[in-house]
CSV table of C-alpha atoms and ligand atoms in Angstrom, one decimal:
chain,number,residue,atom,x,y,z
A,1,UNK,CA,-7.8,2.2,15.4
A,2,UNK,CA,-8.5,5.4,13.9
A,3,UNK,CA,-12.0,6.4,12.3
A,4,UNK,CA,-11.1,10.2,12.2
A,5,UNK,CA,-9.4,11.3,8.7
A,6,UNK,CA,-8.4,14.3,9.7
A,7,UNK,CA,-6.1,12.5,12.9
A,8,UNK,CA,-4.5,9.9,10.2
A,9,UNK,CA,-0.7,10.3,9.8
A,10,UNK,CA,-0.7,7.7,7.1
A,11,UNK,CA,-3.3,7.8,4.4
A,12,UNK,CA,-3.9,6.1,0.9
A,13,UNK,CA,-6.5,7.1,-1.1
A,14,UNK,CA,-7.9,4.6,-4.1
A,15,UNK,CA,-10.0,6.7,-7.3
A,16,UNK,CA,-11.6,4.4,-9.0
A,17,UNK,CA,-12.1,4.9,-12.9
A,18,UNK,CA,-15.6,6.5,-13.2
A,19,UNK,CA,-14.6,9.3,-11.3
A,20,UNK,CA,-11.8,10.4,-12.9
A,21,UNK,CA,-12.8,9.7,-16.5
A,22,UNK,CA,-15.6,10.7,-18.3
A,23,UNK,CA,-18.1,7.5,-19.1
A,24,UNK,CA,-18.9,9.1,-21.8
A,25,UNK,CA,-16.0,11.6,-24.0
A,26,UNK,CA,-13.1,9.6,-22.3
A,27,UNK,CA,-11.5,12.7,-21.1
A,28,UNK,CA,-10.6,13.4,-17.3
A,29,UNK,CA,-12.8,15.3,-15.1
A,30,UNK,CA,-10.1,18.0,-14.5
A,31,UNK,CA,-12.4,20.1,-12.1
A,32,UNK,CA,-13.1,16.8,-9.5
A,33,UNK,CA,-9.3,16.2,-9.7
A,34,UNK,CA,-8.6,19.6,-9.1
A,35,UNK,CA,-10.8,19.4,-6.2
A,36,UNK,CA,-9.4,16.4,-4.4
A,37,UNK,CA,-6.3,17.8,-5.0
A,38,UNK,CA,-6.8,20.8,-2.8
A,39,UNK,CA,-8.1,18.1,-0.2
A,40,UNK,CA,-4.8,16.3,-0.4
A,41,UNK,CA,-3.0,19.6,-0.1
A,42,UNK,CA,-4.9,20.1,3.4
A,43,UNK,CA,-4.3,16.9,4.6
A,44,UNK,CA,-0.5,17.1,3.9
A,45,UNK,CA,-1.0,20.6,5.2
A,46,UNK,CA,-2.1,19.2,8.3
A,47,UNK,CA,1.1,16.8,8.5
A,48,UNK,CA,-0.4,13.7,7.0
A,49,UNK,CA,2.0,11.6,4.6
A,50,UNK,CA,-0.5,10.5,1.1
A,51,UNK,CA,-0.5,7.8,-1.2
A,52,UNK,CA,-2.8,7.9,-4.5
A,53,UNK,CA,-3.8,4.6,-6.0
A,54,UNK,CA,-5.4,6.1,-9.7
A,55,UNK,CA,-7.1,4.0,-11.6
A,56,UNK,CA,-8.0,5.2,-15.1
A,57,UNK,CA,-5.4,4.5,-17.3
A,58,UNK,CA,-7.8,1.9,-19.5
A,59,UNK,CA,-10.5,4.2,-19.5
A,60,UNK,CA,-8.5,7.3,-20.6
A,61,UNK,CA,-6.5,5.2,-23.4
A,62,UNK,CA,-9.1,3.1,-24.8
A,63,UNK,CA,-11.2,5.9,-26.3
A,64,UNK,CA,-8.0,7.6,-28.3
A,65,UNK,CA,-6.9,3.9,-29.6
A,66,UNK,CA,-10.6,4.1,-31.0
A,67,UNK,CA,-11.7,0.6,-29.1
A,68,UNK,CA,-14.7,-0.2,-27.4
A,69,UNK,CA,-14.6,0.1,-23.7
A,70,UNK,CA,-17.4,-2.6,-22.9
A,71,UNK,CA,-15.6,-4.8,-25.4
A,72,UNK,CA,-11.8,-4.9,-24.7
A,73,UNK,CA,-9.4,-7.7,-25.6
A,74,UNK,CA,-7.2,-8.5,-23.0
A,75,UNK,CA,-3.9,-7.2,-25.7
A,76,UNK,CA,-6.7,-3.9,-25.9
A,77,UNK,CA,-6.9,-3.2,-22.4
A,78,UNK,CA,-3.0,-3.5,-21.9
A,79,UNK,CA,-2.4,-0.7,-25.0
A,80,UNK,CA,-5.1,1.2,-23.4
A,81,UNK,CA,-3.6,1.6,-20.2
A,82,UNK,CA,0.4,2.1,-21.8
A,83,UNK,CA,-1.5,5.3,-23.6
A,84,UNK,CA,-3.7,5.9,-20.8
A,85,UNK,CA,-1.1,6.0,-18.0
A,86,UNK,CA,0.9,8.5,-19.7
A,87,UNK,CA,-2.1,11.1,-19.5
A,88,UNK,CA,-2.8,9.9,-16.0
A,89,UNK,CA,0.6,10.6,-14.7
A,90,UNK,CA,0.4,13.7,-16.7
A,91,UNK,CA,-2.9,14.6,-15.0
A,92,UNK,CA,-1.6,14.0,-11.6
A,93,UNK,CA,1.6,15.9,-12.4
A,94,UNK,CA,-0.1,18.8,-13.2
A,95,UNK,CA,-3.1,19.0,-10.2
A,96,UNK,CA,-0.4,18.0,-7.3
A,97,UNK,CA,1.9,21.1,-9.1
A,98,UNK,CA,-0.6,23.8,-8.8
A,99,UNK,CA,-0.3,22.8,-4.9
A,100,UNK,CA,3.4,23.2,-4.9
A,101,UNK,CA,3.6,19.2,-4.4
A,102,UNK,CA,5.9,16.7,-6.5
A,103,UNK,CA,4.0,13.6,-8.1
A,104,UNK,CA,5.7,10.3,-8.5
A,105,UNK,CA,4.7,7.7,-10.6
A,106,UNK,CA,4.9,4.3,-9.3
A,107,UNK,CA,3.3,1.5,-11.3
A,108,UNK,CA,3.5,-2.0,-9.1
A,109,UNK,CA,2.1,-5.7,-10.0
A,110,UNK,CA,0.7,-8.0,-7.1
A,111,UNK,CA,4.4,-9.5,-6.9
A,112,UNK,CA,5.6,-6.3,-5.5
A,113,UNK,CA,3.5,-6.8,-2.8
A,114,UNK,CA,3.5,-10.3,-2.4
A,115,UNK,CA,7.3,-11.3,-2.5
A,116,UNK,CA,8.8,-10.1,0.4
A,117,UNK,CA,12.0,-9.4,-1.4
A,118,UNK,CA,10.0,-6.8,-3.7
A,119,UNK,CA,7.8,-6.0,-0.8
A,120,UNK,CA,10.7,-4.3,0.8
A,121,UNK,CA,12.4,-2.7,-1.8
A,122,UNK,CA,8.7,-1.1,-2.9
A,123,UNK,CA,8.5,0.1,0.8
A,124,UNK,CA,12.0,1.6,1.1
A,125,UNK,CA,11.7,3.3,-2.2
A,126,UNK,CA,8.1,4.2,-1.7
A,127,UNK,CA,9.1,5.6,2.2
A,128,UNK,CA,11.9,7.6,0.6
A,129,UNK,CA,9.4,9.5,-1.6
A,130,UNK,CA,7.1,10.2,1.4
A,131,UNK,CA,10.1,11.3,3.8
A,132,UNK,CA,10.5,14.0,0.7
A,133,UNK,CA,7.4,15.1,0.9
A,134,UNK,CA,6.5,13.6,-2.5
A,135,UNK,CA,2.9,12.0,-3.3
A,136,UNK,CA,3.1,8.6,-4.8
A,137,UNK,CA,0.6,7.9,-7.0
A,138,UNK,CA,0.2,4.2,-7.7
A,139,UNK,CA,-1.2,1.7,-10.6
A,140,UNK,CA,-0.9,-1.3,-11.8
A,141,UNK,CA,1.4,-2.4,-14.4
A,142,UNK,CA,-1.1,-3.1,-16.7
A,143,UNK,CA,0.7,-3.4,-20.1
A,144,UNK,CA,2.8,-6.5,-18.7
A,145,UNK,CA,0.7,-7.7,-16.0
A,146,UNK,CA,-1.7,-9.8,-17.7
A,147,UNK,CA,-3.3,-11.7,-14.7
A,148,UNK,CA,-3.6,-8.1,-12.9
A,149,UNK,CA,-6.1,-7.1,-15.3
A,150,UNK,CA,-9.4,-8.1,-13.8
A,151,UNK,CA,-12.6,-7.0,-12.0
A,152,UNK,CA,-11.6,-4.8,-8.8
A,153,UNK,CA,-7.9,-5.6,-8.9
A,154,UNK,CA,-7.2,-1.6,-7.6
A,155,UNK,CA,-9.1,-2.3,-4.4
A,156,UNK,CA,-7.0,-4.7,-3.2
A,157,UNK,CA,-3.6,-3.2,-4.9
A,158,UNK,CA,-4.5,0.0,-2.6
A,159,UNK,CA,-5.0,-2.5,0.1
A,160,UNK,CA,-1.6,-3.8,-0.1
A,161,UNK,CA,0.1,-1.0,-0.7
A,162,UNK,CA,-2.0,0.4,2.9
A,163,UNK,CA,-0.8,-2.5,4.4
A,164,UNK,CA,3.2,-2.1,3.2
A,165,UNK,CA,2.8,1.1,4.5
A,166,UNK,CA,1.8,1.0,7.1
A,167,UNK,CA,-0.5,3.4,6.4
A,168,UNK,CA,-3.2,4.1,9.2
A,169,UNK,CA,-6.1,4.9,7.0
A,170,UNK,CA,-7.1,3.9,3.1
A,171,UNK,CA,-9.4,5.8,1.8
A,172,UNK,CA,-11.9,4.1,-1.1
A,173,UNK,CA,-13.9,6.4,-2.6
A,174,UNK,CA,-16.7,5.4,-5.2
A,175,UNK,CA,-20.1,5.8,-6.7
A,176,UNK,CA,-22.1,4.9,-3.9
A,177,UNK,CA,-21.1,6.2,-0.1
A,178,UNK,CA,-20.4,2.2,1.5
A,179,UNK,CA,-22.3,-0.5,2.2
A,180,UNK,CA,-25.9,-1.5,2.2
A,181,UNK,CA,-28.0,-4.4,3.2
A,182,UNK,CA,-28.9,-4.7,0.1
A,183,UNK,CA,-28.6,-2.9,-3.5
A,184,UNK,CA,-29.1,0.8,-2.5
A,185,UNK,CA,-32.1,1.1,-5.0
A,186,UNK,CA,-34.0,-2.1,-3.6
A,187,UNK,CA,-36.3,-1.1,-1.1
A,188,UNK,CA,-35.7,-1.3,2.0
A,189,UNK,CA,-31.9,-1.0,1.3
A,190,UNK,CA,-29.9,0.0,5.1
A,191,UNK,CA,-26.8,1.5,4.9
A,192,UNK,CA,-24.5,0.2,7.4
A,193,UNK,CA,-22.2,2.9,8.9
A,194,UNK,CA,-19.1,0.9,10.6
A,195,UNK,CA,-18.6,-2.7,10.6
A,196,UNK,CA,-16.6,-3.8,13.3
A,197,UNK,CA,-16.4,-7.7,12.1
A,198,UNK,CA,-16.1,-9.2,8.6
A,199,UNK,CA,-18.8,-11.5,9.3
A,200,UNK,CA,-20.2,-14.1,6.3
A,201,UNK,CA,-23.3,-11.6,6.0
A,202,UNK,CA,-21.1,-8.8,5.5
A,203,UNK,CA,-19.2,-10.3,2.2
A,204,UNK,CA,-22.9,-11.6,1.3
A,205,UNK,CA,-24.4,-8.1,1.6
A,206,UNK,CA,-21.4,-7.0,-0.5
A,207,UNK,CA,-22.3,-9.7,-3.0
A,208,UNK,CA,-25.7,-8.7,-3.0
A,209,UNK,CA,-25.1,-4.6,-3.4
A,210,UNK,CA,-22.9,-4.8,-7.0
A,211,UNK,CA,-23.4,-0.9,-7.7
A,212,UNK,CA,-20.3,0.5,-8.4
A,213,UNK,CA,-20.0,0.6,-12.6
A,214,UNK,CA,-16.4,0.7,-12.0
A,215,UNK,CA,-14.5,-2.7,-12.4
A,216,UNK,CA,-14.8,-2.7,-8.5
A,217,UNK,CA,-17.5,-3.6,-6.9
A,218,UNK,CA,-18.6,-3.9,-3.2
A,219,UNK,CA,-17.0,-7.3,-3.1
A,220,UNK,CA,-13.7,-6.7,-3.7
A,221,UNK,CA,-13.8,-3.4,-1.5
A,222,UNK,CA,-14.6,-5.8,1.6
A,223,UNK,CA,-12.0,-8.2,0.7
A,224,UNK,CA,-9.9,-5.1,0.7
A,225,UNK,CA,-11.0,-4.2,4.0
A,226,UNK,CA,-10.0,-7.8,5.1
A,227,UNK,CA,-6.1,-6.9,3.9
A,228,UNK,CA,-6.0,-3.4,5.2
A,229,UNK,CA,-7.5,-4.4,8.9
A,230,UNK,CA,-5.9,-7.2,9.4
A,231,UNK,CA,-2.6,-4.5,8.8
A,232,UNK,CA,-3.8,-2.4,11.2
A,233,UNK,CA,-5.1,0.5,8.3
A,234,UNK,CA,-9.1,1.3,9.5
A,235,UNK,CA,-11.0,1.6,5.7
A,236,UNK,CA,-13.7,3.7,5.0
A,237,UNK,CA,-15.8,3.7,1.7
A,238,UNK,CA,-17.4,6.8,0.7
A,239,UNK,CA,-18.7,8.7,-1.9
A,240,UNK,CA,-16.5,10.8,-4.6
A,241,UNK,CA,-19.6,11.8,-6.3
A,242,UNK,CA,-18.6,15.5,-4.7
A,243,UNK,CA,-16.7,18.1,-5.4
A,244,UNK,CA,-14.3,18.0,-2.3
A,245,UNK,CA,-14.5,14.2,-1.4
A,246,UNK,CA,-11.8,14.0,1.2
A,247,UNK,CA,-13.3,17.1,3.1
A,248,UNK,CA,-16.5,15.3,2.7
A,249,UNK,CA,-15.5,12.3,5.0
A,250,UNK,CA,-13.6,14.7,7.5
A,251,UNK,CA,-17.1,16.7,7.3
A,252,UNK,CA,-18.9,13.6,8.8
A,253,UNK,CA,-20.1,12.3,5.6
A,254,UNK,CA,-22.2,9.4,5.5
A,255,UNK,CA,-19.5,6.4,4.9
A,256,UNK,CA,-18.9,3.1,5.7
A,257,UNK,CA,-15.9,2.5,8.1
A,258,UNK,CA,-14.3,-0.6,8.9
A,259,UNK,CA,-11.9,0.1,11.8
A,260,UNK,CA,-8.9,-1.8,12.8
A,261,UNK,CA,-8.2,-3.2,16.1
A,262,UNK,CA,-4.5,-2.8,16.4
A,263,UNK,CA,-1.9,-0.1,15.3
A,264,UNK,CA,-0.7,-0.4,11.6
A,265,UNK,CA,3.3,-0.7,13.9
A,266,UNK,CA,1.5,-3.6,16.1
A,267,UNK,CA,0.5,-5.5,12.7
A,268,UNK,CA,3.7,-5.3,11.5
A,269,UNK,CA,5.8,-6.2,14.7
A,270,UNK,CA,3.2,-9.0,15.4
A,271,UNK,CA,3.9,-10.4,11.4
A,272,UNK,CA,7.6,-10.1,11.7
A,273,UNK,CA,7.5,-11.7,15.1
A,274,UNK,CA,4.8,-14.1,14.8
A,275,UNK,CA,3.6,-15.3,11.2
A,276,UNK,CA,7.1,-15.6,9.5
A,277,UNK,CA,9.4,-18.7,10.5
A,278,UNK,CA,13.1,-17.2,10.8
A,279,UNK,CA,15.3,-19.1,8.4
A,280,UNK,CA,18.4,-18.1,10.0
A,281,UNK,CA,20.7,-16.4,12.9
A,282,UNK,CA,23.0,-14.3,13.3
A,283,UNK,CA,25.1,-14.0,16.2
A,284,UNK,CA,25.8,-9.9,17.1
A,285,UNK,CA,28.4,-8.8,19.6
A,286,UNK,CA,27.1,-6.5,22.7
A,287,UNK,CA,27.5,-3.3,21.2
A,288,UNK,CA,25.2,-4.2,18.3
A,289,UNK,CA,22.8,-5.8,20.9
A,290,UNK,CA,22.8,-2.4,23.1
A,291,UNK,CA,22.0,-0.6,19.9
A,292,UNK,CA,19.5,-2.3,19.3
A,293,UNK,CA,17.8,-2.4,22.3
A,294,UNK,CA,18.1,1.3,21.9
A,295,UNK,CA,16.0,1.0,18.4
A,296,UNK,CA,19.0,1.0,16.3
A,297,UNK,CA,19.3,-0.9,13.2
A,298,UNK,CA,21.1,-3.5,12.6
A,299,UNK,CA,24.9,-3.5,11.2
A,300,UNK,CA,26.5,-6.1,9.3
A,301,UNK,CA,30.1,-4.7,11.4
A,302,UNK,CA,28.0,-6.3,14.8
A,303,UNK,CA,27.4,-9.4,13.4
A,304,UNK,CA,29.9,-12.4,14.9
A,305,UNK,CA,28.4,-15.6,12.9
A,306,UNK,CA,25.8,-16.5,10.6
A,307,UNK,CA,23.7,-19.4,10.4
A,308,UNK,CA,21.0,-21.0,8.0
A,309,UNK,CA,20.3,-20.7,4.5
A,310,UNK,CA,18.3,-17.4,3.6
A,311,UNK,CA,17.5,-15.4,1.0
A,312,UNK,CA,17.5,-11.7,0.9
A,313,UNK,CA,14.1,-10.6,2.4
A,314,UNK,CA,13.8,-13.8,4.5
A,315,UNK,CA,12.7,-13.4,8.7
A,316,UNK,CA,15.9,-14.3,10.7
A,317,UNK,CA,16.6,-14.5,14.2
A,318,UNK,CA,19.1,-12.4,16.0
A,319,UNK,CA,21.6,-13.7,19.1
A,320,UNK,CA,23.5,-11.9,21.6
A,321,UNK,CA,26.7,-13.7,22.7
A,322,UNK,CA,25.0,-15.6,25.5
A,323,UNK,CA,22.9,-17.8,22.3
A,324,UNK,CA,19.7,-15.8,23.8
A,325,UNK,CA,17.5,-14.9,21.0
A,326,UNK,CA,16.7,-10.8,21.6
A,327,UNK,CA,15.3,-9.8,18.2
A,328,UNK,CA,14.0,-11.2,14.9
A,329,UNK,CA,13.8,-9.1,11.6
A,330,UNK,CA,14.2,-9.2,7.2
A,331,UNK,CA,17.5,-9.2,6.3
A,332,UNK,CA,18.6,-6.6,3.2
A,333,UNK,CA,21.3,-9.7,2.1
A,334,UNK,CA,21.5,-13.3,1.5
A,335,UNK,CA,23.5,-15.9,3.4
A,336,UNK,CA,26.3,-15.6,1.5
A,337,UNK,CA,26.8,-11.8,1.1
A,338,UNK,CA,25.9,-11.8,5.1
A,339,UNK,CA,28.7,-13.8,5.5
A,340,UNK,CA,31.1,-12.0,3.2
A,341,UNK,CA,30.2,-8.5,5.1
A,342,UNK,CA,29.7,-9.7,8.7
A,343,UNK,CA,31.9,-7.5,11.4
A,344,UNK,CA,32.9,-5.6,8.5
A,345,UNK,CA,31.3,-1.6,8.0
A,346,UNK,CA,28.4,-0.4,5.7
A,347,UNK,CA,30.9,2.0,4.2
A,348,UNK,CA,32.5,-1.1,3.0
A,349,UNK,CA,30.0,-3.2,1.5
A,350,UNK,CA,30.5,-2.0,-2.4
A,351,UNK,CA,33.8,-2.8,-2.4
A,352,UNK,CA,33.1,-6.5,-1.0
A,353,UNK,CA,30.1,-7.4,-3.0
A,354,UNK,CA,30.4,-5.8,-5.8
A,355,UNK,CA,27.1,-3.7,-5.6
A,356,UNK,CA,25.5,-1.1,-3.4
A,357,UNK,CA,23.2,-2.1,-1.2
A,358,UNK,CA,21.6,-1.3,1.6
A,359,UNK,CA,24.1,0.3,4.8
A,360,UNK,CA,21.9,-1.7,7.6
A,361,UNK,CA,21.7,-5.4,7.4
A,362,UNK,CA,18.6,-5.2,8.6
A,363,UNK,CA,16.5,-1.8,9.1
A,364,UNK,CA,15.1,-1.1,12.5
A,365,UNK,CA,11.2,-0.9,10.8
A,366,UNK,CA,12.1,-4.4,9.9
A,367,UNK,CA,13.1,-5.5,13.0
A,368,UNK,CA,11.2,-6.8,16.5
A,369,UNK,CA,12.5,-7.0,19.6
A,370,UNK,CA,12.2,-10.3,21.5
A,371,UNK,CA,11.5,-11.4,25.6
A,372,UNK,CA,13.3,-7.7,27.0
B,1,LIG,N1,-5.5,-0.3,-13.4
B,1,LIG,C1,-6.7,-0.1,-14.2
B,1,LIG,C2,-6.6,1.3,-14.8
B,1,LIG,O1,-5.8,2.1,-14.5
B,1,LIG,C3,-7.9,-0.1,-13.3
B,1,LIG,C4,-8.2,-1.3,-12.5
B,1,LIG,C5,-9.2,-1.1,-11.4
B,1,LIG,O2,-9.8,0.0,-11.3
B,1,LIG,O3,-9.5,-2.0,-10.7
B,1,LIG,O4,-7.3,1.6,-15.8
């Protein structure tokens, strides 16, 4: 919904290689980072929770392994970035320290964001470190993940991870400030400054305009703006060729947007509710129904039978007593340790399965109310 940066509770912002590494000596360009970090202090300042997808770890490792950049194996890339991220996390330690903020490194592969079962636990783990006040700054896990490896993969990693957060902005910035008709050094080039529809001539201007020199070009940013709006996150493309690049966009800097049409909540209540086929009920008693029509989360001690066969992660439906269907939702447990802690309470749940999980059988963000 949002195209104002400076009203976004919820923001990710992807750095693409180029402008945190040096093309040429390698080393990280400590003065840019320096300065986007005093634009991420402001936003926190201002209340906004922030997520940093860093790319960089390749470019920063590849030159003290002694390989060539333009010529990596895929085995060279991998040891580039287990060196690399080291000094990246490092980095981003040190410039989110000298604004009193804690850094956390998290380093996800596509399947984090793809299974649901990962899905959540990244969310839960990732929410915990926002709710602290902690920045999470996220890469791929490029010494295992072989497959993730490839042109623009951080566009569309920061794309899912704005869309698991629910995040209600994400923030690309690049070499060039968004999209053109055509390369922006053809004549006649037009940049386009919001782009309400992902038409077929918008992914063909994309095509067209190839200009960043990172491993992302304009493609794979509008197939990340495909993810994050259909999530409810509004994108925006812009420049980080300036000193304060964040305070650039909130300045009214030339950019391209693409908003979203629904809330980031609305997305998510609409995928739970809609998209995901339930694979199984359980039957609450009324006080758990009461709480949650009162937004509560749900309780394993509420729950009066379980039906189905799911897996942990898996959309189920929820009963009252009267066999009315009032909410669906994820569930945090399997069929079988559903059944083994149903009516029983959270406090108990170690001692009957063995392990600690989670206290709610499934957590009111997971959860949609249904026909009240
Ligand atoms: N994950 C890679 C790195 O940190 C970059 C991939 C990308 O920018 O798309 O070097």
């Amino acid at each position: 919904m949002t195209m104002d940066l400076q009203k976004a509770q919820r923001v990710v912002v992807k750095i693409g290689s180029a402008l945190l590494v040096d093309g040429d000596s390698g080393k990280l360009r400590e003065d840019w980072l320096a300065g986007l970090a005093e634009d991420i202090a402001e936003l926190k300042a201002n209340g906004a929770e922030v997520l940093i997808v860093s790319s960089g770890a390749i470019a920063l490792g590849c030159k003290v392994l002694g390989f060539n950049r333009r010529a990596l194996q895929l085995e060279e890339s991998q040891a580039s970035a287990a060196v690399g991220q080291v000094a990246l996390a490092h980095a981003w330690q040190q410039a989110m320290a000298s604004k009193n903020i804690i850094a956390a490194q998290v380093l996800l592969t596509l399947h984090d964001t793809e299974d649901r079962r990962r899905y959540l636990n990244a969310r839960s783990t990732l929410t915990a470190l926002l709710k602290r006040g902690a920045v999470p700054v996220v890469n791929e896990n490029d010494t295992v993940a072989t497959s993730e490896i490839r042109y623009g993969d951080n566009d569309r990693l920061a794309a899912r991870v704005a869309s698991m957060m629910s995040a209600d902005c994400l923030v690309l910035l690049s070499d060039v400030d968004g999209l053109y008709t055509k390369s922006p050094d053809e004549e006649g080039a037009e940049h386009i400054a919001v782009v309400d529809e992902i038409t077929p001539e918008i992914t063909a201007m994309a095509g067209s305009a190839a200009t960043d020199v990172g491993s992302g070009g304009m493609i794979t940013k509008v197939e990340a703006a495909r993810i994050a709006v259909s999530a409810g996150t509004a994108m925006v493309i812009s420049s980080g060729r300036v000193a304060n690049p964040l305070k650039h966009i909130k300045e009214g800097a030339r950019c391209t947007w693409f908003p979203a049409r629904e809330t980031p909540f609305g997305a998510r209540k609409r995928w739970i509710a809609g998209t995901l086929d339930p694979l199984g009920a359980v039957v609450v008693d009324d006080g758990a129904s009461t709480a949650l029509q009162a937004g509560k989360s749900l309780l394993a001690a509420g729950v009066v039978n379980v039906e189905g066969r799911f897996a942990k992660g898996d959309a189920i439906s929820i009963r009252n007593l009267l066999g009315n269907e009032i909410a669906r939702g994820l569930v945090a447990y399997d069929i079988a340790d559903t059944q083994a802690i149903a009516g029983r309470k959270s406090s108990e749940i170690s001692e009957i399965l063995g392990y600690r999980g989670r206290d709610e059988l499934v957590h009111r963000d997971n959860l949609v109310l249904i026909g009240m």
